[in-house]
Short mmCIF file of C-alpha atoms in Angstrom, two decimals:
data_model
loop_
_atom_site.label_atom_id
_atom_site.label_comp_id
_atom_site.label_asym_id
_atom_site.label_seq_id
_atom_site.Cartn_x
_atom_site.Cartn_y
_atom_site.Cartn_z
CA MET A 1 17.39 13.03 30.70
CA GLU A 2 16.17 9.82 29.07
CA ARG A 3 18.25 8.30 26.33
CA PRO A 4 17.00 8.91 22.75
CA SER A 5 16.43 5.15 22.47
CA ALA A 6 13.51 5.53 24.88
CA VAL A 7 11.85 7.95 22.44
CA GLU A 8 12.53 5.62 19.53
CA ARG A 9 11.00 2.73 21.44
CA SER A 10 7.90 4.80 22.23
CA LEU A 11 7.51 5.71 18.55
CA ARG A 12 7.83 2.09 17.45
CA GLU A 13 5.14 1.03 19.93
CA ALA A 14 2.70 3.81 18.98
CA ALA A 15 -0.18 3.41 16.53
CA PRO A 16 0.82 4.77 13.08
CA HIS A 17 -1.53 7.78 13.27
CA GLU A 18 -0.32 8.63 16.81
CA ILE A 19 3.45 8.71 16.36
CA PHE A 20 3.63 12.49 16.13
CA ASP A 21 1.43 12.87 19.21
CA VAL A 22 3.78 10.53 21.09
CA LEU A 23 6.83 12.46 19.89
CA ARG A 24 5.27 15.80 20.83
CA SER A 25 4.48 14.57 24.35
CA ALA A 26 8.03 13.26 24.76
CA VAL A 27 9.62 16.55 23.63
CA GLU A 28 7.29 18.59 25.85
CA HIS A 29 8.25 16.41 28.82
CA ARG A 30 12.00 16.30 28.13
CA HIS A 31 12.50 19.99 27.30
CA ARG A 32 9.45 21.82 28.68
CA ALA A 33 8.58 22.76 25.10
CA ARG A 34 5.71 25.23 24.67
CA THR A 35 4.78 24.07 21.16
CA VAL A 36 5.85 21.19 18.92
CA ASP A 37 4.77 21.15 15.26
CA LEU A 38 5.51 18.83 12.35
CA LEU A 39 5.48 20.37 8.85
CA LEU A 40 5.74 18.13 5.78
CA ALA A 41 6.81 19.24 2.29
CA ASP A 42 4.00 19.15 -0.26
CA TYR A 43 4.22 17.32 -3.57
CA ALA A 44 5.29 20.44 -5.46
CA MET A 45 8.12 21.08 -2.93
CA THR A 46 7.01 24.69 -2.49
CA ARG A 47 5.18 24.59 0.85
CA LEU A 48 5.38 23.02 4.30
CA GLN A 49 2.04 21.69 5.56
CA PRO A 50 1.19 21.19 9.26
CA VAL A 51 0.35 17.60 10.16
CA GLY A 52 -3.09 17.09 11.64
CA VAL A 53 -4.76 20.00 9.85
CA LEU A 54 -6.52 19.50 6.51
CA PRO A 55 -4.69 21.39 3.73
CA HIS A 56 -7.76 23.36 2.64
CA THR A 57 -8.33 24.80 6.14
CA CYS A 58 -4.82 26.03 7.05
CA ALA A 59 -2.24 28.43 5.76
CA PRO A 60 0.86 26.59 4.49
CA VAL A 61 4.40 27.84 5.16
CA SER A 62 6.56 28.72 2.17
CA ILE A 63 9.68 26.63 1.67
CA HIS A 64 11.42 29.54 -0.05
CA ASP A 65 11.05 32.50 2.35
CA SER A 66 10.34 31.25 5.87
CA ALA A 67 12.36 30.17 8.88
CA PRO A 68 11.23 26.51 8.58
CA GLY A 69 12.02 26.71 4.86
CA ARG A 70 15.54 27.87 5.64
CA ALA A 71 16.12 24.82 7.83
CA PHE A 72 14.58 22.60 5.14
CA GLY A 73 16.83 23.97 2.39
CA ALA A 74 20.05 23.92 4.41
CA GLN A 75 19.18 20.63 6.16
CA GLU A 76 20.49 22.12 9.37
CA PRO A 77 18.75 23.32 12.57
CA HIS A 78 17.72 26.97 12.47
CA CYS A 79 16.87 28.99 15.61
CA VAL A 80 14.50 31.97 15.75
CA TYR A 81 14.61 34.07 18.93
CA ASP A 82 11.76 35.99 20.56
CA ARG A 83 13.37 38.01 23.37
CA SER A 84 10.11 39.62 24.43
CA ALA A 85 8.54 36.23 25.12
CA SER A 86 11.78 34.72 26.43
CA GLU A 87 11.57 31.82 24.01
CA VAL A 88 13.33 30.34 21.02
CA THR A 89 11.86 28.24 18.21
CA VAL A 90 14.14 25.58 16.77
CA HIS A 91 13.37 24.29 13.28
CA LEU A 92 14.94 20.86 12.66
CA PRO A 93 15.09 18.90 9.39
CA VAL A 94 13.06 15.68 9.32
CA SER A 95 14.92 13.54 6.81
CA VAL A 96 15.85 9.91 6.32
CA ARG A 97 18.74 8.69 4.13
CA GLY A 98 18.79 11.97 2.25
CA ASP A 99 15.03 12.05 1.59
CA ARG A 100 13.83 15.42 2.92
CA LEU A 101 10.37 14.97 4.44
CA GLY A 102 9.80 18.18 6.37
CA ILE A 103 10.54 20.16 9.52
CA LEU A 104 10.03 19.66 13.27
CA SER A 105 9.49 23.04 14.95
CA VAL A 106 9.97 23.21 18.73
CA THR A 107 9.45 26.35 20.84
CA LEU A 108 11.48 26.35 24.07
CA PRO A 109 11.17 28.71 27.07
CA GLU A 110 14.61 30.28 26.83
CA SER A 111 15.87 33.33 24.99
CA ASP A 112 19.58 32.46 24.87
CA GLY A 113 19.19 29.44 22.63
CA PRO A 114 19.29 25.70 23.37
CA ALA A 115 22.45 24.13 24.77
CA PRO A 116 24.38 21.88 22.37
CA ASP A 117 23.22 18.70 24.11
CA VAL A 118 19.58 19.86 23.91
CA LEU A 119 19.95 20.66 20.22
CA GLU A 120 21.55 17.27 19.61
CA ASP A 121 18.73 15.50 21.45
CA LEU A 122 16.05 17.40 19.50
CA GLN A 123 17.71 16.48 16.21
CA GLY A 124 17.83 12.87 17.37
CA CYS A 125 14.09 13.03 18.01
CA ALA A 126 13.51 14.52 14.53
CA ASP A 127 15.60 11.75 12.95
CA ALA A 128 13.68 9.06 14.83
CA LEU A 129 10.39 10.63 13.74
CA ALA A 130 11.51 10.65 10.09
CA HIS A 131 12.07 6.90 10.10
CA GLU A 132 8.73 6.24 11.73
CA VAL A 133 6.82 8.51 9.34
CA VAL A 134 8.15 6.52 6.36
CA VAL A 135 7.05 3.26 7.99
CA ALA A 136 3.71 4.65 9.19
CA GLU A 137 2.69 5.80 5.70
CA ARG A 138 2.01 2.16 4.86
CA ASP A 139 -0.79 2.07 7.45
CA THR A 140 -2.24 5.58 7.74
CA ASP A 141 -3.13 8.45 5.38
CA LEU A 142 -2.43 11.13 8.01
CA PHE A 143 0.99 12.11 6.68
CA LEU A 144 0.11 11.67 3.00
CA ARG A 145 -2.86 14.02 3.43
CA ALA A 146 -0.61 16.62 5.02
CA ARG A 147 1.63 16.61 1.94
CA ARG A 148 -1.07 17.91 -0.42
CA VAL A 149 -2.11 21.52 -0.73
CA GLU A 150 -4.80 20.61 -3.23
CA ARG A 151 -6.40 17.42 -4.43
CA LEU A 152 -4.33 15.16 -6.66
CA THR A 153 -5.79 13.75 -9.84
CA LEU A 154 -6.22 9.98 -9.72
CA ALA A 155 -3.37 9.58 -12.22
CA ALA A 156 -1.08 11.72 -10.06
CA GLU A 157 -2.02 9.64 -7.00
CA MET A 158 -0.99 6.50 -8.86
CA GLN A 159 2.26 8.04 -10.06
CA TRP A 160 3.38 9.42 -6.69
CA GLN A 161 2.73 6.09 -4.99
CA LEU A 162 5.00 4.49 -7.56
CA LEU A 163 8.04 6.70 -6.85
CA PRO A 164 10.86 5.71 -4.45
CA GLY A 165 11.13 9.20 -2.91
CA ARG A 166 12.36 12.60 -4.07
CA SER A 167 15.93 12.49 -2.84
CA CYS A 168 18.47 9.97 -1.59
CA SER A 169 22.13 10.03 -0.60
CA ARG A 170 25.05 7.75 0.20
CA PRO A 171 28.77 8.49 0.46
CA GLU A 172 29.20 7.69 -3.25
CA TYR A 173 26.33 9.77 -4.65
CA SER A 174 23.42 12.15 -4.02
CA LEU A 175 20.12 12.03 -5.92
CA GLY A 176 17.20 14.41 -6.29
CA ALA A 177 14.17 14.36 -8.60
CA GLN A 178 10.93 16.25 -9.14
CA LEU A 179 7.85 16.07 -11.38
CA GLU A 180 5.79 19.03 -12.57
CA PRO A 181 2.87 19.66 -12.56
CA ALA A 182 2.91 17.83 -9.23
CA TYR A 183 -0.84 17.55 -8.77
CA ALA A 184 -1.77 16.43 -12.31
CA ILE A 185 1.04 14.18 -13.57
CA PHE A 186 0.79 12.60 -17.04
CA GLY A 187 3.16 9.67 -17.64
CA ASP A 188 6.73 10.55 -16.55
CA SER A 189 8.36 8.57 -13.76
CA PHE A 190 11.69 7.73 -12.15
CA ASP A 191 12.99 4.94 -9.95
CA TRP A 192 16.19 4.01 -8.14
CA SER A 193 17.55 1.19 -6.02
CA ALA A 194 20.99 0.53 -4.52
CA SER A 195 22.89 -2.48 -3.23
CA ALA A 196 26.36 -2.75 -1.75
CA ASP A 197 28.03 -2.34 -5.15
CA ASP A 198 25.42 -1.05 -7.61
CA LEU A 199 23.01 1.83 -8.04
CA TYR A 200 20.19 1.37 -10.56
CA VAL A 201 18.42 4.47 -11.89
CA THR A 202 15.58 4.56 -14.45
CA VAL A 203 13.82 7.55 -15.98
CA SER A 204 10.69 7.01 -18.11
CA ASN A 205 8.58 9.22 -20.36
CA GLY A 206 5.31 7.47 -21.15
CA MET A 207 2.71 8.13 -23.83
CA GLY A 208 -0.67 9.71 -23.24
CA GLU A 209 -2.17 11.37 -20.19
CA GLY A 210 -4.40 10.65 -17.23
CA ILE A 211 -5.24 7.10 -16.18
CA ASP A 212 -4.03 5.56 -19.47
CA ALA A 213 -0.56 7.07 -18.98
CA ALA A 214 -0.46 6.08 -15.30
CA LEU A 215 -1.39 2.46 -16.08
CA LEU A 216 1.26 2.25 -18.80
CA THR A 217 3.94 3.65 -16.48
CA ASN A 218 2.93 1.38 -13.61
CA LEU A 219 3.21 -1.68 -15.84
CA ALA A 220 6.64 -0.71 -17.15
CA VAL A 221 8.14 0.31 -13.79
CA ASN A 222 6.93 -2.84 -12.07
CA ALA A 223 8.21 -4.99 -14.93
CA LEU A 224 11.63 -3.33 -14.58
CA ARG A 225 11.59 -3.86 -10.81
CA ASN A 226 10.59 -7.49 -11.25
CA ALA A 227 13.51 -8.08 -13.62
CA ARG A 228 15.97 -6.17 -11.43
CA ARG A 229 14.95 -8.10 -8.30
CA ALA A 230 15.37 -11.35 -10.21
CA GLY A 231 19.04 -10.42 -10.73
CA LEU A 232 18.83 -9.95 -14.51
CA SER A 233 21.31 -7.86 -16.44
CA LEU A 234 20.44 -4.32 -17.46
CA SER A 235 19.76 -5.30 -21.07
CA ASP A 236 17.56 -8.22 -19.94
CA GLN A 237 15.65 -5.86 -17.64
CA ALA A 238 14.88 -3.69 -20.66
CA CYS A 239 13.87 -6.74 -22.71
CA LEU A 240 11.51 -8.06 -20.05
CA ALA A 241 9.82 -4.67 -19.63
CA ASP A 242 9.61 -4.32 -23.41
CA GLN A 243 7.86 -7.69 -23.67
CA ALA A 244 5.46 -6.83 -20.83
CA VAL A 245 4.41 -3.53 -22.41
CA TYR A 246 4.16 -4.97 -25.93
CA GLY A 247 2.19 -7.95 -24.64
CA GLN A 248 -0.38 -5.60 -23.15
CA TYR A 249 -0.58 -2.88 -25.82
CA LYS A 250 0.75 -4.58 -29.03
CA GLY A 251 2.77 -1.49 -29.97
CA SER A 252 -0.04 1.04 -29.65
CA ARG A 253 1.56 2.46 -26.49
CA TYR A 254 5.20 2.56 -25.42
CA LEU A 255 7.68 4.35 -23.14
CA SER A 256 10.93 6.17 -23.73
CA THR A 257 13.21 4.97 -20.94
CA LEU A 258 16.75 5.35 -19.66
CA LEU A 259 18.24 2.51 -17.60
CA PHE A 260 21.49 3.01 -15.67
CA ARG A 261 23.66 0.78 -13.54
CA PHE A 262 26.40 2.59 -11.62
CA HIS A 263 29.15 0.34 -10.25
CA LEU A 264 29.85 2.10 -6.95
CA PRO A 265 33.43 0.88 -6.31
CA THR A 266 34.71 2.00 -9.75
CA GLY A 267 32.34 4.60 -11.20
CA HIS A 268 31.76 2.46 -14.28
CA VAL A 269 28.33 3.12 -15.80
CA GLU A 270 26.27 0.77 -17.95
CA ILE A 271 23.36 2.34 -19.80
CA VAL A 272 20.48 1.28 -22.03
CA ASP A 273 18.92 4.14 -23.97
CA ALA A 274 15.42 3.06 -25.02
CA GLY A 275 14.37 6.21 -26.86
CA SER A 276 15.12 8.11 -23.69
CA PRO A 277 14.94 11.55 -22.14
CA LYS A 278 18.13 13.57 -22.61
CA VAL A 279 21.18 13.29 -20.34
CA TRP A 280 23.41 16.25 -19.46
CA ARG A 281 26.73 16.24 -17.63
CA VAL A 282 28.51 18.96 -15.70
CA ARG A 283 32.22 18.16 -15.40
CA ARG A 284 34.75 20.70 -14.11
CA GLY A 285 32.31 23.52 -14.85
CA VAL A 286 31.59 22.44 -18.46
CA VAL A 287 27.93 21.72 -19.33
CA GLU A 288 27.46 19.19 -22.13
CA THR A 289 25.07 16.53 -23.37
CA ILE A 290 26.05 12.86 -23.33
CA GLU A 291 25.56 11.34 -26.77
CA MET A 292 24.17 7.81 -26.75
CA GLU A 293 22.90 5.33 -29.30
CA GLU A 294 19.12 5.66 -29.11
CA GLN A 295 17.30 2.32 -29.31
CA MET A 296 13.60 1.50 -29.58
CA PRO A 297 11.25 2.62 -26.77
CA LEU A 298 9.93 -0.10 -24.49
CA GLY A 299 6.89 -1.81 -25.99
CA MET A 300 7.09 -0.34 -29.49
CA PHE A 301 7.98 -3.63 -31.22
CA GLU A 302 7.95 -7.29 -30.29
CA ASP A 303 11.17 -8.99 -29.08
CA THR A 304 13.41 -5.93 -29.30
CA GLU A 305 17.03 -6.62 -28.32
CA TYR A 306 18.75 -3.94 -26.22
CA VAL A 307 22.52 -3.42 -26.24
CA PRO A 308 24.11 -1.65 -23.27
CA GLN A 309 26.59 1.19 -23.68
CA HIS A 310 29.29 2.22 -21.23
CA PHE A 311 30.99 5.32 -19.87
CA GLN A 312 32.84 6.43 -16.74
CA VAL A 313 31.86 9.00 -14.11
CA GLU A 314 34.48 10.97 -12.21
CA PRO A 315 34.26 12.40 -8.69
CA GLY A 316 32.58 15.78 -8.92
CA ASP A 317 30.48 14.88 -11.99
CA ARG A 318 26.85 15.93 -12.06
CA LEU A 319 24.39 14.10 -14.33
CA LEU A 320 20.94 15.46 -15.17
CA PHE A 321 18.13 13.49 -16.79
CA ILE A 322 15.57 15.82 -18.36
CA SER A 323 12.27 14.82 -20.01
CA ASP A 324 10.74 16.09 -23.24
CA GLY A 325 8.24 18.13 -21.26
CA VAL A 326 11.06 20.54 -20.43
CA TYR A 327 12.38 20.90 -23.98
CA ASP A 328 8.92 21.22 -25.50
CA ALA A 329 7.50 23.72 -23.00
CA LEU A 330 6.07 26.78 -24.76
CA SER A 331 5.88 30.36 -23.56
CA PRO A 332 2.56 32.30 -23.79
CA GLY A 333 3.89 33.62 -27.12
CA GLY A 334 4.55 30.10 -28.45
CA GLU A 335 8.36 30.19 -28.02
CA ARG A 336 9.89 26.80 -27.22
CA TYR A 337 12.17 26.46 -24.18
CA SER A 338 15.56 26.43 -25.84
CA VAL A 339 18.57 24.20 -25.24
CA ARG A 340 20.53 27.37 -24.50
CA ALA A 341 18.08 28.35 -21.75
CA LEU A 342 18.28 24.85 -20.31
CA ALA A 343 22.09 24.89 -20.30
CA ALA A 344 21.99 28.27 -18.54
CA SER A 345 19.63 26.85 -15.92
CA ILE A 346 21.97 23.89 -15.35
CA ASN A 347 24.90 26.27 -14.95
CA ASN A 348 22.95 28.53 -12.58
CA THR A 349 22.21 25.64 -10.22
CA ARG A 350 25.69 24.11 -10.22
CA LEU A 351 26.39 25.11 -6.59
CA LEU A 352 23.13 23.73 -5.20
CA PRO A 353 22.93 20.21 -3.71
CA ALA A 354 21.36 17.57 -5.95
CA ALA A 355 18.16 17.45 -3.89
CA GLN A 356 17.40 21.13 -4.59
CA VAL A 357 18.38 21.31 -8.27
CA PRO A 358 15.23 19.77 -9.87
CA ARG A 359 12.84 22.09 -8.02
CA VAL A 360 14.83 25.22 -8.91
CA MET A 361 15.17 24.23 -12.57
CA LEU A 362 11.44 23.53 -12.84
CA GLN A 363 10.68 26.89 -11.24
CA GLU A 364 12.72 28.57 -13.99
CA LEU A 365 10.76 26.55 -16.55
CA LEU A 366 7.49 27.77 -15.03
CA GLY A 367 8.77 31.31 -15.40
CA HIS A 368 9.20 30.66 -19.13
CA ARG A 369 5.82 28.95 -19.51
CA GLY A 370 3.90 31.51 -17.46
CA ALA A 371 0.21 30.78 -16.97
CA THR A 372 0.10 28.52 -20.04
CA PRO A 373 -1.22 25.07 -19.03
CA ALA A 374 1.32 22.28 -19.22
CA ALA A 375 0.92 20.07 -22.29
CA ASP A 376 3.16 17.34 -20.82
CA ASP A 377 5.03 16.33 -17.69
CA SER A 378 8.34 17.96 -16.88
CA LEU A 379 10.81 15.74 -15.06
CA VAL A 380 14.31 16.59 -13.82
CA LEU A 381 16.52 14.10 -11.99
CA CYS A 382 19.94 15.19 -10.71
CA LEU A 383 22.73 12.82 -9.65
CA ASP A 384 25.97 14.04 -8.04
CA TRP A 385 28.77 11.48 -8.15
CA HIS A 386 31.09 11.81 -5.13
CA GLY A 387 33.19 8.80 -6.08
CA PRO A 388 34.44 5.57 -4.50
CA SER A 389 37.09 7.49 -2.53
CA ALA A 390 34.29 9.04 -0.46
CA ARG A 391 32.98 5.53 0.11
CA ARG A 392 36.26 4.37 1.65
#
């Protein structure tokens, strides 16, 4: 059997739109596979879409009640046996650095299940494919098209291209985030970036809807990234973004934004609350809000000075950043989604990994809202702090 590095080398040398074809040929050759399919999670994180087939001409696979969905949720290989056909289908997670992209499904001609070394090799192939898909998306639309069950609005297209991913993990922390409605986003956004010692997280709730909201958010997020990459402090990052937004809109448009810097070796947190979405914490089973000094939104006034606040996270803490679109969601009867209902939802999802929490919470919100059209974005970002001890 060839070493996995041979497959990785073949993927790197392939044209971006052909990497899955190359991977499929390699798996068929190495393991006599009967079928090899790549399914990618759609923007709403409810379906798995086959790559290479236009979304409007194929039947998607549910993430919630299917064999591929089970492997996707557990992030572990899942085998389905067909004794009559003497074959087994192995569903393997396709993920990179905690970002769950989809599932690689391989049907093998054996009814007793793959040997451990075969399963390990298949997972290695899925991992190599995940890395190449992320790189290939810069140069081909093949994988991006497979992620959509329906057409995105232009504003949603702009917003999704702005996001860093939907989940991420390191020994110190795990992150997961989701926007709803996925295919017609208004102005909410999130961003994160990590170095050896720091994790930066921002959550924004912009004014307006459609293209105007997307342009405002793009300006603010890129201003924050520009300041962060220049090595500025958290408060100076907020000031620079504030000046950029005010310079463009003169106070007629602005963003409510949370800026965090987590010091990974110590768990010390620096925060700037610029009229932000709410923050909740789950610590030792207790659900509570974190009270902060709310300062002016970015771009509301000229030359606003931002003062950072500080607190400490402990191993086992869970932080949730929740936008106004969740609090303000109305039922068909006009009843607002209550803080009590939100706290119950947070408690109900306490045993789920961070990557799954936002989707489940937003599903509960949709149950409250029913068929009523969304009046605003709903954003949930979940961060689980594992602590510096895990890092060591």
